[in-house]
C-alpha cells in the first residue's frame, strides 16, 4: 500500500539524512498510517529531540500515545504542545476530551468554548462543551450550545445527534425535553 511504498522510497534518504525533519515526519507518518506505532513514535521522538521548540512534533507524539492508550504521556505531550502553541486547535480538542474523561468538566468546557471562538465550524468543540455542561448539571446552558453548533456547522451531524439523544434519550432533562 501507500505507507509501504513511501517507506521503501525513503529508506536510502533516511540513511543519508537521519536528522532531516521532513523525512522523519514523512516516515513517522507512514509508519503511523501502517499501524506500526512503535516505529512512528521513534521517528516523532527524534523530531522532538532535534527541535523541542516545534509544537507539531509533540502533537505527533501525542497522537501515537493516544492510539497506544498511554493517557499520562498523552496529557504531558498535549501540555508541551499548548505551552509552545496555546492556540493549537487539535491539541485543545484532545485536551478537552481528556478533561471530560478525568471529570475536569469546567476545564473541558473552557477549552471547547475557546476552540469555537477560533473556528466556529468545528462541531466537535460544541459537542465537548455541551457534554461538559451536562456533566456540570447545567442543561439549560447546554442546549443553546448545540443550537449554535447547528448554525455554525450545518454540514455536521454531531450536534443533531446530541440533541436527539437529549430529546429522545432515557428520560427528560431539567431543560424540559
CSV table of C-alpha atoms in Angstrom, one decimal:
chain,number,residue,atom,x,y,z
A,1,UNK,CA,0.0,0.0,0.0
A,2,UNK,CA,0.9,3.7,0.2
A,3,UNK,CA,2.7,3.6,3.5
A,4,UNK,CA,5.0,0.7,2.5
A,5,UNK,CA,5.9,2.4,-0.8
A,6,UNK,CA,6.7,5.7,1.0
A,7,UNK,CA,8.9,3.8,3.4
A,8,UNK,CA,10.7,1.9,0.7
A,9,UNK,CA,11.4,5.1,-1.3
A,10,UNK,CA,12.6,7.0,1.7
A,11,UNK,CA,14.9,4.3,3.2
A,12,UNK,CA,18.1,5.4,1.4
A,13,UNK,CA,17.4,9.0,2.1
A,14,UNK,CA,16.9,8.2,5.8
A,15,UNK,CA,20.3,6.5,6.0
A,16,UNK,CA,22.0,9.5,4.3
A,17,UNK,CA,19.9,12.1,6.3
A,18,UNK,CA,19.0,10.6,9.7
A,19,UNK,CA,18.1,14.0,11.2
A,20,UNK,CA,16.1,15.5,8.3
A,21,UNK,CA,12.9,16.8,9.9
A,22,UNK,CA,10.7,16.5,6.8
A,23,UNK,CA,11.9,13.0,6.2
A,24,UNK,CA,11.4,12.0,9.8
A,25,UNK,CA,7.9,13.4,9.6
A,26,UNK,CA,7.1,11.6,6.4
A,27,UNK,CA,8.5,8.3,7.6
A,28,UNK,CA,6.9,8.6,11.0
A,29,UNK,CA,3.5,9.4,9.3
A,30,UNK,CA,3.9,6.4,7.0
A,31,UNK,CA,4.6,4.1,10.0
A,32,UNK,CA,1.7,5.6,11.8
A,33,UNK,CA,-0.6,5.0,8.9
A,34,UNK,CA,0.7,1.5,8.5
A,35,UNK,CA,-0.1,0.9,12.2
A,36,UNK,CA,3.4,0.5,13.4
A,37,UNK,CA,3.1,2.8,16.4
A,38,UNK,CA,6.5,2.0,17.9
A,39,UNK,CA,8.3,2.9,14.7
A,40,UNK,CA,6.2,6.0,14.3
A,41,UNK,CA,7.0,7.0,17.9
A,42,UNK,CA,10.7,6.5,17.4
A,43,UNK,CA,10.6,8.9,14.4
A,44,UNK,CA,8.4,11.5,16.1
A,45,UNK,CA,10.5,11.3,19.3
A,46,UNK,CA,13.6,12.1,17.2
A,47,UNK,CA,11.8,15.2,15.8
A,48,UNK,CA,11.1,16.4,19.4
A,49,UNK,CA,14.8,15.8,20.4
A,50,UNK,CA,16.0,17.7,17.4
A,51,UNK,CA,13.5,20.6,17.6
A,52,UNK,CA,12.0,20.8,21.1
A,53,UNK,CA,10.6,24.2,20.1
A,54,UNK,CA,8.1,22.7,17.5
A,55,UNK,CA,4.6,22.1,18.8
A,56,UNK,CA,3.7,19.8,15.9
A,57,UNK,CA,6.4,17.3,16.9
A,58,UNK,CA,4.9,16.9,20.3
A,59,UNK,CA,1.5,16.7,18.8
A,60,UNK,CA,2.5,13.8,16.6
A,61,UNK,CA,4.0,12.0,19.6
A,62,UNK,CA,0.7,12.7,21.4
A,63,UNK,CA,-1.3,11.1,18.6
A,64,UNK,CA,0.8,7.9,19.0
A,65,UNK,CA,0.4,7.9,22.8
A,66,UNK,CA,-3.3,8.4,22.3
A,67,UNK,CA,-3.5,5.4,20.0
A,68,UNK,CA,-1.4,3.3,22.4
A,69,UNK,CA,-3.7,4.2,25.3
A,70,UNK,CA,-0.9,5.9,27.2
A,71,UNK,CA,-3.0,8.8,28.6
A,72,UNK,CA,-0.5,10.0,31.1
A,73,UNK,CA,2.1,10.5,28.4
A,74,UNK,CA,-0.7,12.0,26.1
A,75,UNK,CA,-1.5,14.6,28.7
A,76,UNK,CA,2.2,15.5,29.1
A,77,UNK,CA,2.6,15.8,25.3
A,78,UNK,CA,-0.5,18.0,24.9
A,79,UNK,CA,0.7,20.2,27.7
A,80,UNK,CA,4.0,20.6,25.8
A,81,UNK,CA,2.1,21.4,22.6
A,82,UNK,CA,-0.1,24.0,24.3
A,83,UNK,CA,2.9,25.7,26.0
A,84,UNK,CA,4.5,26.1,22.6
A,85,UNK,CA,1.3,26.9,20.8
A,86,UNK,CA,-1.6,27.9,23.0
A,87,UNK,CA,-3.9,28.1,20.0
A,88,UNK,CA,-3.3,24.6,18.6
A,89,UNK,CA,-6.9,23.6,17.9
A,90,UNK,CA,-6.5,19.8,17.7
A,91,UNK,CA,-4.4,19.8,20.9
A,92,UNK,CA,-7.1,21.8,22.7
A,93,UNK,CA,-9.8,19.5,21.5
A,94,UNK,CA,-7.8,16.4,22.6
A,95,UNK,CA,-7.1,18.0,26.0
A,96,UNK,CA,-10.8,18.9,26.4
A,97,UNK,CA,-11.7,15.3,25.7
A,98,UNK,CA,-9.1,14.1,28.3
A,99,UNK,CA,-10.5,16.6,30.8
A,100,UNK,CA,-14.0,15.2,30.3
A,101,UNK,CA,-12.7,11.7,30.9
A,102,UNK,CA,-10.9,12.9,34.0
A,103,UNK,CA,-14.1,14.7,35.2
A,104,UNK,CA,-12.5,18.1,34.9
A,105,UNK,CA,-15.6,19.4,33.3
A,106,UNK,CA,-15.1,23.1,33.7
A,107,UNK,CA,-11.6,22.9,32.1
A,108,UNK,CA,-13.1,20.8,29.2
A,109,UNK,CA,-15.9,23.4,28.7
A,110,UNK,CA,-13.5,26.3,28.7
A,111,UNK,CA,-11.2,24.7,26.1
A,112,UNK,CA,-14.1,23.7,23.9
A,113,UNK,CA,-15.6,27.2,24.1
A,114,UNK,CA,-12.2,28.7,23.2
A,115,UNK,CA,-11.9,26.5,20.1
A,116,UNK,CA,-15.4,27.6,19.0
A,117,UNK,CA,-14.3,31.2,19.1
A,118,UNK,CA,-11.2,30.4,16.9
A,119,UNK,CA,-13.0,28.2,14.5
A,120,UNK,CA,-16.9,28.2,14.8
A,121,UNK,CA,-17.2,25.4,12.2
A,122,UNK,CA,-15.7,22.7,14.3
A,123,UNK,CA,-18.8,20.8,15.6
A,124,UNK,CA,-16.7,18.6,17.9
A,125,UNK,CA,-16.0,21.7,20.1
A,126,UNK,CA,-19.7,22.4,20.6
A,127,UNK,CA,-20.3,18.7,21.5
A,128,UNK,CA,-17.5,18.8,24.0
A,129,UNK,CA,-18.8,22.0,25.6
A,130,UNK,CA,-22.3,20.5,25.6
A,131,UNK,CA,-21.1,17.3,27.3
A,132,UNK,CA,-19.2,19.3,29.9
A,133,UNK,CA,-22.2,21.4,30.7
A,134,UNK,CA,-24.5,18.4,31.0
A,135,UNK,CA,-22.0,16.8,33.4
A,136,UNK,CA,-21.9,20.0,35.4
A,137,UNK,CA,-25.8,19.7,35.5
A,138,UNK,CA,-26.2,22.9,33.5
A,139,UNK,CA,-28.5,21.5,30.9
A,140,UNK,CA,-30.3,24.8,30.4
A,141,UNK,CA,-26.9,26.2,29.1
A,142,UNK,CA,-26.1,23.0,27.1
A,143,UNK,CA,-29.0,23.0,24.7
A,144,UNK,CA,-28.2,26.5,23.2
A,145,UNK,CA,-24.6,25.3,22.6
A,146,UNK,CA,-25.9,22.6,20.3
A,147,UNK,CA,-28.3,25.1,18.6
A,148,UNK,CA,-25.3,27.4,17.9
A,149,UNK,CA,-23.5,24.3,16.6
A,150,UNK,CA,-26.3,23.6,14.1
A,151,UNK,CA,-25.9,27.2,12.8
A,152,UNK,CA,-22.1,27.3,12.8
A,153,UNK,CA,-21.5,23.8,11.4
A,154,UNK,CA,-24.6,23.0,9.3
A,155,UNK,CA,-22.9,20.1,7.4
A,156,UNK,CA,-22.0,18.2,10.6
A,157,UNK,CA,-24.5,15.7,12.1
A,158,UNK,CA,-22.8,15.7,15.5
A,159,UNK,CA,-24.9,18.4,17.1
A,160,UNK,CA,-28.2,16.9,15.7
A,161,UNK,CA,-27.2,13.5,17.1
A,162,UNK,CA,-26.6,15.0,20.6
A,163,UNK,CA,-29.9,17.0,20.5
A,164,UNK,CA,-31.7,13.8,19.5
A,165,UNK,CA,-30.1,11.9,22.4
A,166,UNK,CA,-31.2,14.6,24.8
A,167,UNK,CA,-34.8,14.8,23.5
A,168,UNK,CA,-35.4,11.1,23.0
A,169,UNK,CA,-32.9,9.6,25.4
A,170,UNK,CA,-33.6,7.7,28.5
A,171,UNK,CA,-35.5,10.4,30.3
A,172,UNK,CA,-36.4,14.0,30.4
A,173,UNK,CA,-33.8,16.7,31.3
A,174,UNK,CA,-34.4,19.7,33.6
A,175,UNK,CA,-34.5,21.8,30.4
A,176,UNK,CA,-37.9,20.3,29.6
A,177,UNK,CA,-37.0,17.9,26.7
